[in-house]
């Protein structure tokens, strides 16, 4: 098979926003309790935070942490999570039919973000609650002092405001499974009024309004249009969520779903721009793809899990190698939309459909950890428009699917071009990259993630990135062999 990528530094998509490498932490299963927070565990620090988890999170270069949900937020009373732990109430979490102790709350979360070098992306409850609770939470977090809520924050140990910049107006309000589910008009009006009072407290905040929870919703498209009719001038980002599965056990069709992902993002962009045109607005609304991943392995186990437990084993997908390839091609797709996707949250981060898993002995890293690790570290700079030619195939649901998915990122500060390339085929691909006007000097690093059975998982921690020695650079052309079903990265020093 043949695949070619032409890289032109003058053909740019956009600078990649650091917030594209963000994640979700939700009070769900063992994400928080017995995950990132586990007092008395040998790996935990004086605050009860697992240090091994902190180290793994830091290695992923995560920017924002969306919190506390997710579906959980639509039944959450934020006031339950502040003050002395001994006085915090234990509640029923109706979203996941679990017991919530509130022992890890707002202040603990803020301290954890400081230790992991991340920033908060705080969601407010627009399901069971609304305007008043949201504005009080902003006052508690961001107002300097001299008022009831800001002084209560000080009383609870935080003299300085948290200054949380990014806020989500509810979660998946289009879904009937959501506590307090609303019609598009109901949610749009509520989001408008909530945004208004939140900005009256702190005009500097950025706001994310909830879009469709899946592309398959009957209201997909019309939901966005109606909600944005109410909120276009109030918000900075529209949220969208997308998960994929391989329930049919069809690898070719599974990996081809990156085409659906691309079309999904483009479709939402078109809706946003249509509303912009109709409103004669000069503002361009960007996207927050604040939940995305592969998710399906744990469905049967979740159905069999008894309700009303503390930190039950829920959504604990054990990802295999083909899942890592899917996550890799989704990451490349995200960067192809760097002009409009400014926030993207891998959902989730610890134990729950996550790259990082914990047990009593330590942590183990899932297959999907590795492509995210590389692209979050080296996918910094300007995403260049991929001019690509490749052999194609047809799958069950998609036509003319390229076996190659590739993209280059130009980092002018480091004088680097970084190429990410995935071979979705079962045979070796001869890969060539033409580097227009970049004056490529040397190959700094070439790695590959390949050679594993597609159903292999990583509980035994045998998976790793390996050097790729079949790489040559001559006359501004990179040639390489991409192994069958492989994720690849090439870092080149350039003098452009």
Coordinates of C-alpha atoms in Angstrom, one line a residue:
X1 CA 0.0 0.0 0.0
X2 CA 1.0 3.6 -0.7
X3 CA 0.4 6.7 1.3
X4 CA 1.7 10.2 0.8
X5 CA 1.4 13.4 2.9
X6 CA 2.4 16.8 1.5
X7 CA 3.3 19.4 4.1
X8 CA 3.2 23.0 3.2
X9 CA 3.9 25.5 6.0
X10 CA 1.8 28.1 4.2
X11 CA -1.3 25.9 4.3
X12 CA -2.4 26.2 7.9
X13 CA -5.6 25.1 9.7
X14 CA -4.9 26.9 12.9
X15 CA -2.8 27.1 16.1
X16 CA -3.8 24.1 18.2
X17 CA -5.4 25.2 21.5
X18 CA -3.8 23.6 24.6
X19 CA -7.3 22.9 25.9
X20 CA -7.8 20.3 23.1
X21 CA -5.8 18.0 25.5
X22 CA -8.3 18.1 28.4
X23 CA -10.3 15.4 30.2
X24 CA -13.4 14.7 32.3
X25 CA -13.5 13.7 35.9
X26 CA -16.9 12.7 37.1
X27 CA -18.3 11.4 40.4
X28 CA -19.0 8.1 38.8
X29 CA -17.8 4.6 39.8
X30 CA -14.2 4.6 40.9
X31 CA -13.2 7.7 39.0
X32 CA -12.9 9.9 42.2
X33 CA -13.2 7.5 45.1
X34 CA -10.7 4.6 44.9
X35 CA -9.3 6.4 41.9
X36 CA -7.6 9.7 42.2
X37 CA -8.7 10.0 45.9
X38 CA -8.0 7.1 48.3
X39 CA -7.0 8.1 51.8
X40 CA -4.8 5.6 53.7
X41 CA -3.6 4.0 50.5
X42 CA 0.2 3.5 50.5
X43 CA 0.5 5.7 47.3
X44 CA -1.7 8.5 48.7
X45 CA -0.3 11.8 50.0
X46 CA -1.4 13.8 53.1
X47 CA -4.6 15.0 51.2
X48 CA -5.6 11.5 50.2
X49 CA -4.6 11.9 46.6
X50 CA -3.0 9.0 44.8
X51 CA 0.5 10.2 43.9
X52 CA 0.8 7.5 41.2
X53 CA -2.3 8.8 39.6
X54 CA -1.0 12.4 39.8
X55 CA 2.2 11.4 38.1
X56 CA 0.4 9.6 35.3
X57 CA -2.0 12.6 34.8
X58 CA 1.0 15.0 34.6
X59 CA 2.6 12.8 32.0
X60 CA -0.4 13.3 29.7
X61 CA 0.0 17.1 29.8
X62 CA -3.7 17.6 30.5
X63 CA -4.9 21.2 30.5
X64 CA -8.6 21.4 31.6
X65 CA -10.4 19.0 33.9
X66 CA -14.2 19.1 33.3
X67 CA -15.9 18.5 36.7
X68 CA -18.0 17.2 38.5
X69 CA -19.8 15.7 35.4
X70 CA -21.3 14.4 33.3
X71 CA -24.8 13.2 34.2
X72 CA -23.8 13.5 37.9
X73 CA -24.0 17.3 37.8
X74 CA -27.7 17.4 37.0
X75 CA -28.6 16.1 40.5
X76 CA -25.7 17.6 42.4
X77 CA -26.0 20.2 45.1
X78 CA -22.6 21.9 45.1
X79 CA -23.0 23.2 48.7
X80 CA -22.9 19.6 49.9
X81 CA -19.2 19.4 48.9
X82 CA -17.8 22.3 51.0
X83 CA -17.1 22.8 54.7
X84 CA -15.8 20.3 57.2
X85 CA -15.9 16.7 55.9
X86 CA -17.7 15.6 59.1
X87 CA -20.7 17.7 58.3
X88 CA -21.0 17.0 54.6
X89 CA -24.2 14.9 53.8
X90 CA -24.2 11.6 52.1
X91 CA -26.6 11.6 49.2
X92 CA -28.2 9.3 46.6
X93 CA -26.6 10.0 43.2
X94 CA -29.6 9.3 41.0
X95 CA -27.6 9.6 37.7
X96 CA -25.5 6.5 38.4
X97 CA -27.6 5.0 41.3
X98 CA -24.7 5.2 43.7
X99 CA -24.0 6.6 47.1
X100 CA -22.1 9.9 47.2
X101 CA -20.3 10.8 50.4
X102 CA -19.1 14.2 49.3
X103 CA -15.7 13.6 51.0
X104 CA -14.0 14.7 47.8
X105 CA -15.5 18.1 47.1
X106 CA -14.9 21.5 45.6
X107 CA -11.8 22.5 47.6
X108 CA -10.3 19.0 47.3
X109 CA -10.8 19.2 43.5
X110 CA -9.1 22.6 43.3
X111 CA -6.2 21.4 45.3
X112 CA -5.9 18.3 43.1
X113 CA -5.8 20.5 40.0
X114 CA -2.9 22.4 41.5
X115 CA -1.0 19.2 42.2
X116 CA -1.6 17.9 38.6
X117 CA -0.9 21.2 36.9
X118 CA -4.4 21.2 35.4
X119 CA -7.1 23.9 35.3
X120 CA -10.8 23.5 36.3
X121 CA -13.7 23.5 33.8
X122 CA -16.6 23.7 36.2
X123 CA -20.1 22.5 35.2
X124 CA -23.3 23.9 36.9
X125 CA -26.5 22.0 37.6
X126 CA -29.2 23.0 35.2
X127 CA -31.2 19.8 35.7
X128 CA -32.5 19.8 39.2
X129 CA -31.4 23.4 39.9
X130 CA -30.7 26.6 38.0
X131 CA -30.0 30.3 38.1
X132 CA -29.6 30.9 41.8
X133 CA -27.3 27.9 42.5
X134 CA -25.1 28.8 39.5
X135 CA -24.6 32.4 40.4
X136 CA -23.9 31.5 44.0
X137 CA -21.2 29.0 42.9
X138 CA -19.5 31.6 40.7
X139 CA -19.5 34.0 43.7
X140 CA -18.1 31.4 46.0
X141 CA -15.3 30.5 43.6
X142 CA -14.4 33.8 41.9
X143 CA -15.4 36.8 44.0
X144 CA -12.6 38.2 46.1
X145 CA -14.5 38.7 49.4
X146 CA -16.9 40.7 51.5
X147 CA -20.0 38.8 50.6
X148 CA -21.7 35.7 52.1
X149 CA -20.5 33.2 49.6
X150 CA -17.0 34.6 49.1
X151 CA -16.4 34.9 52.8
X152 CA -17.7 31.3 53.3
X153 CA -15.0 30.2 50.9
X154 CA -12.4 32.0 53.0
X155 CA -13.9 30.4 56.1
X156 CA -13.4 27.0 54.4
X157 CA -9.7 27.6 53.9
X158 CA -9.3 29.4 50.5
X159 CA -8.4 33.0 51.2
X160 CA -7.9 33.8 47.5
X161 CA -10.6 33.2 44.9
X162 CA -10.3 30.1 42.7
X163 CA -10.8 32.3 39.6
X164 CA -12.3 29.5 37.5
X165 CA -12.4 30.6 33.9
X166 CA -14.4 28.0 32.0
X167 CA -17.9 27.0 33.0
X168 CA -20.4 24.5 31.4
X169 CA -24.1 25.3 31.4
X170 CA -25.4 21.9 32.4
X171 CA -24.8 18.6 30.7
X172 CA -26.6 16.7 27.9
X173 CA -29.9 18.4 28.5
X174 CA -31.3 17.0 25.3
X175 CA -31.3 13.5 26.7
X176 CA -34.3 12.0 28.4
X177 CA -31.9 10.1 30.7
X178 CA -30.8 13.4 32.1
X179 CA -32.2 14.5 35.5
X180 CA -34.2 17.6 34.6
X181 CA -34.2 16.9 30.8
X182 CA -35.6 19.9 28.9
X183 CA -36.8 20.8 25.5
X184 CA -34.5 22.9 23.4
X185 CA -36.6 26.0 24.1
X186 CA -36.7 25.3 27.8
X187 CA -33.0 24.7 28.1
X188 CA -32.1 27.6 25.8
X189 CA -34.1 30.1 27.9
X190 CA -32.6 28.8 31.1
X191 CA -29.1 28.8 29.8
X192 CA -29.5 32.4 28.6
X193 CA -30.8 33.6 32.0
X194 CA -28.1 31.6 33.8
X195 CA -25.3 32.9 31.6
X196 CA -26.6 36.4 32.3
X197 CA -26.3 36.2 36.1
X198 CA -23.1 34.3 36.1
X199 CA -21.5 37.0 34.0
X200 CA -22.9 39.7 36.2
X201 CA -20.9 38.1 39.0
X202 CA -17.8 37.6 36.9
X203 CA -17.7 39.1 33.4
X204 CA -14.4 37.4 32.6
X205 CA -15.7 33.8 32.5
X206 CA -16.0 31.7 29.4
X207 CA -19.3 29.7 29.0
X208 CA -20.1 26.5 27.2
X209 CA -23.7 25.7 26.2
X210 CA -24.8 22.1 25.8
X211 CA -25.3 20.8 22.3
X212 CA -26.5 17.3 21.2
X213 CA -25.4 14.4 23.3
X214 CA -25.1 12.1 20.2
X215 CA -25.5 12.5 16.5
X216 CA -28.3 9.9 16.6
X217 CA -30.7 12.1 18.6
X218 CA -33.9 12.9 16.8
X219 CA -33.3 16.5 17.7
X220 CA -29.7 16.6 16.4
X221 CA -29.2 19.9 14.5
X222 CA -32.5 21.4 15.5
X223 CA -31.5 21.3 19.1
X224 CA -28.3 23.4 18.4
X225 CA -30.3 25.8 16.2
X226 CA -32.9 26.4 18.8
X227 CA -30.5 26.6 21.8
X228 CA -28.2 29.0 19.9
X229 CA -31.2 31.2 19.0
X230 CA -31.5 31.9 22.7
X231 CA -27.8 31.9 23.7
X232 CA -25.6 32.7 20.7
X233 CA -24.6 36.1 22.2
X234 CA -24.2 34.8 25.7
X235 CA -21.8 31.9 25.2
X236 CA -18.3 31.2 23.9
X237 CA -18.5 27.5 23.0
X238 CA -21.0 24.9 22.0
X239 CA -20.6 21.5 23.6
X240 CA -20.8 18.2 21.6
X241 CA -20.2 14.6 22.7
X242 CA -19.2 11.6 20.6
X243 CA -18.4 8.0 21.6
X244 CA -17.7 5.0 19.3
X245 CA -17.9 1.2 19.7
X246 CA -17.1 -2.0 17.9
X247 CA -20.0 -4.0 19.0
X248 CA -20.2 -5.6 15.6
X249 CA -16.6 -6.8 15.8
X250 CA -15.8 -5.2 12.4
X251 CA -12.4 -3.7 12.6
X252 CA -12.5 -2.0 9.1
X253 CA -15.8 -0.4 9.8
X254 CA -14.8 0.6 13.4
X255 CA -11.7 2.5 12.3
X256 CA -13.7 4.1 9.4
X257 CA -15.9 5.8 12.0
X258 CA -13.3 8.6 12.0
X259 CA -15.2 9.7 8.9
X260 CA -18.4 10.0 10.9
X261 CA -16.5 11.9 13.5
X262 CA -15.2 14.4 10.9
X263 CA -18.7 14.8 9.4
X264 CA -20.2 15.2 12.9
X265 CA -17.9 18.1 13.7
X266 CA -18.3 19.7 10.3
X267 CA -22.1 19.5 10.6
X268 CA -22.1 21.3 14.0
X269 CA -19.8 24.0 12.6
X270 CA -22.3 24.5 9.8
X271 CA -25.2 24.9 12.2
X272 CA -23.3 27.4 14.3
X273 CA -22.4 29.4 11.2
X274 CA -26.0 29.3 10.0
X275 CA -27.2 30.9 13.3
X276 CA -24.4 33.4 13.0
X277 CA -25.5 34.4 9.6
X278 CA -29.2 34.6 10.5
X279 CA -28.4 36.8 13.5
X280 CA -26.0 39.0 11.4
X281 CA -23.5 38.4 14.1
X282 CA -19.8 39.2 13.9
X283 CA -18.9 36.5 16.4
X284 CA -17.7 33.1 15.4
X285 CA -18.7 30.4 17.9
X286 CA -16.2 27.7 18.6
X287 CA -16.7 24.1 19.8
X288 CA -16.0 22.3 23.0
X289 CA -16.0 18.5 22.3
X290 CA -16.0 17.9 26.0
X291 CA -16.7 14.2 25.9
X292 CA -15.2 11.8 23.4
X293 CA -13.8 8.3 23.5
X294 CA -14.4 4.6 22.8
X295 CA -17.0 3.2 25.1
X296 CA -18.8 -0.2 25.0
X297 CA -16.8 -3.0 26.7
X298 CA -18.4 -2.5 30.2
X299 CA -22.1 -2.4 29.2
X300 CA -22.9 -5.9 30.3
X301 CA -21.0 -5.6 33.6
X302 CA -22.7 -2.3 34.4
X303 CA -26.1 -3.8 33.8
X304 CA -25.3 -6.5 36.4
X305 CA -23.9 -4.2 39.0
X306 CA -26.1 -3.8 42.1
X307 CA -27.2 -0.2 42.8
X308 CA -26.6 2.1 45.8
X309 CA -22.9 1.2 46.4
X310 CA -20.1 3.6 47.2
X311 CA -17.6 3.7 44.4
X312 CA -18.9 0.7 42.4
X313 CA -17.1 -0.7 39.4
X314 CA -18.9 1.1 36.6
X315 CA -17.9 1.9 33.0
X316 CA -14.5 0.1 33.6
X317 CA -13.8 -0.6 29.9
X318 CA -10.5 -2.5 29.4
X319 CA -9.3 -1.1 26.2
X320 CA -7.6 -3.3 23.5
X321 CA -5.2 -2.4 20.8
X322 CA -7.9 -1.7 18.2
X323 CA -9.4 0.9 20.6
X324 CA -6.0 2.6 20.7
X325 CA -6.0 2.9 16.9
X326 CA -9.5 4.4 17.0
X327 CA -8.5 6.9 19.7
X328 CA -5.5 7.8 17.5
X329 CA -7.5 8.5 14.4
X330 CA -10.0 10.5 16.5
X331 CA -7.1 12.6 17.8
X332 CA -5.9 13.3 14.3
X333 CA -9.5 14.3 13.3
X334 CA -9.7 16.7 16.2
X335 CA -6.5 18.4 15.0
X336 CA -7.9 18.7 11.5
X337 CA -10.6 20.9 13.1
X338 CA -8.2 23.0 15.2
X339 CA -9.7 26.1 13.7
X340 CA -13.0 25.5 15.5
X341 CA -12.5 22.8 18.1
X342 CA -10.8 24.7 21.0
X343 CA -11.7 22.4 23.9
X344 CA -11.8 18.6 23.8
X345 CA -12.1 16.4 26.9
X346 CA -11.2 12.8 26.8
X347 CA -13.9 11.0 28.8
X348 CA -12.8 10.1 31.2
X349 CA -9.4 10.1 32.9
X350 CA -9.2 7.6 35.8
X351 CA -10.9 4.1 36.0
X352 CA -14.1 5.1 34.2
X353 CA -13.6 4.7 30.4
X354 CA -10.1 5.9 31.1
X355 CA -6.5 5.7 30.0
X356 CA -5.4 5.3 33.7
X357 CA -6.6 2.4 35.9
X358 CA -5.9 1.8 39.6
X359 CA -6.0 -1.1 41.9
X360 CA -4.6 -1.7 45.4
X361 CA -1.1 -2.4 44.1
X362 CA -0.7 0.7 41.9
X363 CA -1.8 1.9 38.4
X364 CA -1.8 0.4 35.0
X365 CA -1.9 2.2 31.7
X366 CA -4.5 1.3 29.0
X367 CA -3.7 0.9 25.3
X368 CA -5.4 4.3 24.6
X369 CA -2.9 6.0 26.9
X370 CA -0.1 5.8 24.3
X371 CA -1.5 7.8 21.3
X372 CA -2.9 10.4 23.7
X373 CA 0.5 10.7 25.4
X374 CA 2.4 11.4 22.2
X375 CA -0.1 13.8 20.6
X376 CA -0.6 15.8 23.8
X377 CA 3.1 16.2 24.2
X378 CA 4.2 16.9 20.6
X379 CA 0.9 18.1 19.0
X380 CA 1.7 21.6 20.0
X381 CA 1.9 24.4 17.4
X382 CA 0.1 24.9 14.1
X383 CA -1.9 22.2 12.5
X384 CA -1.1 22.1 8.8
X385 CA -3.7 21.2 6.2
X386 CA -3.1 17.6 5.3
X387 CA -2.7 17.1 1.5
X388 CA -2.9 13.4 1.4
X389 CA -3.2 10.6 -1.1
X390 CA -3.6 7.0 -0.1
X391 CA -5.1 3.6 -1.0
X392 CA -8.7 3.4 0.0
X393 CA -11.2 0.7 1.0
X394 CA -15.0 0.3 1.5
X395 CA -16.5 -0.9 4.7
X396 CA -20.0 -1.7 5.8
X397 CA -21.0 1.9 6.4
X398 CA -18.4 4.0 4.6
X399 CA -17.0 4.3 1.1
X400 CA -13.5 5.3 0.0
X401 CA -11.9 5.1 3.4
X402 CA -8.2 6.0 3.3
X403 CA -6.0 3.4 4.9
X404 CA -3.8 6.3 5.9
X405 CA -4.8 9.0 8.4
X406 CA -2.1 11.6 8.9
X407 CA -1.4 15.2 9.9
X408 CA 1.6 17.4 10.5
X409 CA 2.1 20.0 13.3
X410 CA 4.6 22.8 12.9
X411 CA 6.2 24.0 16.1
X412 CA 8.2 27.1 15.2
X413 CA 9.6 27.6 18.7
X414 CA 11.2 24.2 18.7
X415 CA 11.9 24.3 15.0
X416 CA 10.1 21.0 14.6
X417 CA 7.6 19.3 12.3
X418 CA 5.8 16.5 14.0
X419 CA 4.0 14.0 11.8
X420 CA 1.3 11.7 13.2
X421 CA 0.3 8.8 10.9
X422 CA -1.9 5.8 11.3
X423 CA -2.0 2.8 9.0
X424 CA -5.5 1.2 9.3
X425 CA -4.7 -1.6 6.9
X426 CA -3.4 -5.2 7.5
X427 CA -0.3 -4.8 5.3
X428 CA 2.7 -2.6 5.4
X429 CA 2.4 0.9 3.9
X430 CA 5.1 2.7 2.1
X431 CA 4.7 6.2 3.5
X432 CA 6.2 9.4 2.1
X433 CA 6.0 13.0 3.3
X434 CA 7.1 15.9 1.1
X435 CA 8.2 18.8 3.2
X436 CA 7.7 22.0 1.1
X437 CA 10.1 24.9 2.0
X438 CA 10.8 23.5 5.4
X439 CA 14.5 22.5 5.0
X440 CA 14.3 19.4 7.1
X441 CA 17.6 18.6 8.7
X442 CA 17.3 15.5 10.8
X443 CA 14.9 13.0 12.2
X444 CA 14.8 13.6 15.9
X445 CA 12.6 10.7 16.8
X446 CA 10.5 8.1 15.0
X447 CA 8.3 5.7 17.0
X448 CA 5.6 3.2 16.2
X449 CA 2.9 1.5 18.3
X450 CA 2.1 -1.8 16.6
X451 CA 2.5 -5.6 16.5
X452 CA -0.2 -6.4 19.1
X453 CA -3.2 -8.6 18.6
X454 CA -6.2 -6.3 18.0
X455 CA -8.0 -7.7 21.0
X456 CA -5.0 -7.5 23.4
X457 CA -5.4 -5.4 26.5
X458 CA -2.7 -4.1 28.7
X459 CA -3.3 -5.3 32.2
X460 CA 0.1 -7.0 32.2
X461 CA 1.7 -3.7 31.0
X462 CA 3.5 -5.2 28.0
X463 CA 2.4 -2.5 25.6
X464 CA 5.0 0.2 24.7
X465 CA 6.0 2.7 22.0
X466 CA 9.0 1.4 20.0
X467 CA 11.5 3.0 17.7
X468 CA 10.9 2.9 14.0
X469 CA 14.2 2.3 12.2
X470 CA 12.7 2.1 8.7
X471 CA 12.8 5.9 8.2
X472 CA 14.9 7.9 5.8
X473 CA 15.2 11.7 5.2
X474 CA 16.6 13.0 1.9
X475 CA 16.0 16.1 -0.2
X476 CA 13.2 17.3 2.0
X477 CA 11.4 14.0 1.7
X478 CA 10.7 11.6 4.5
X479 CA 10.1 8.0 3.6
X480 CA 9.1 5.3 6.1
X481 CA 7.5 1.9 6.4
X482 CA 4.3 1.9 8.4
X483 CA 3.6 -1.5 9.9
X484 CA 0.2 -3.0 9.6
X485 CA -2.4 -1.5 12.0
X486 CA 0.1 1.0 13.5
X487 CA 0.1 4.4 15.1
X488 CA 3.3 6.3 14.2
X489 CA 5.0 9.6 15.1
X490 CA 7.9 11.3 13.3
X491 CA 9.7 14.4 14.8
X492 CA 11.9 16.4 12.4
X493 CA 14.2 19.3 13.0
X494 CA 13.6 22.0 10.4
X495 CA 15.1 25.5 9.7
X496 CA 12.1 27.2 8.1

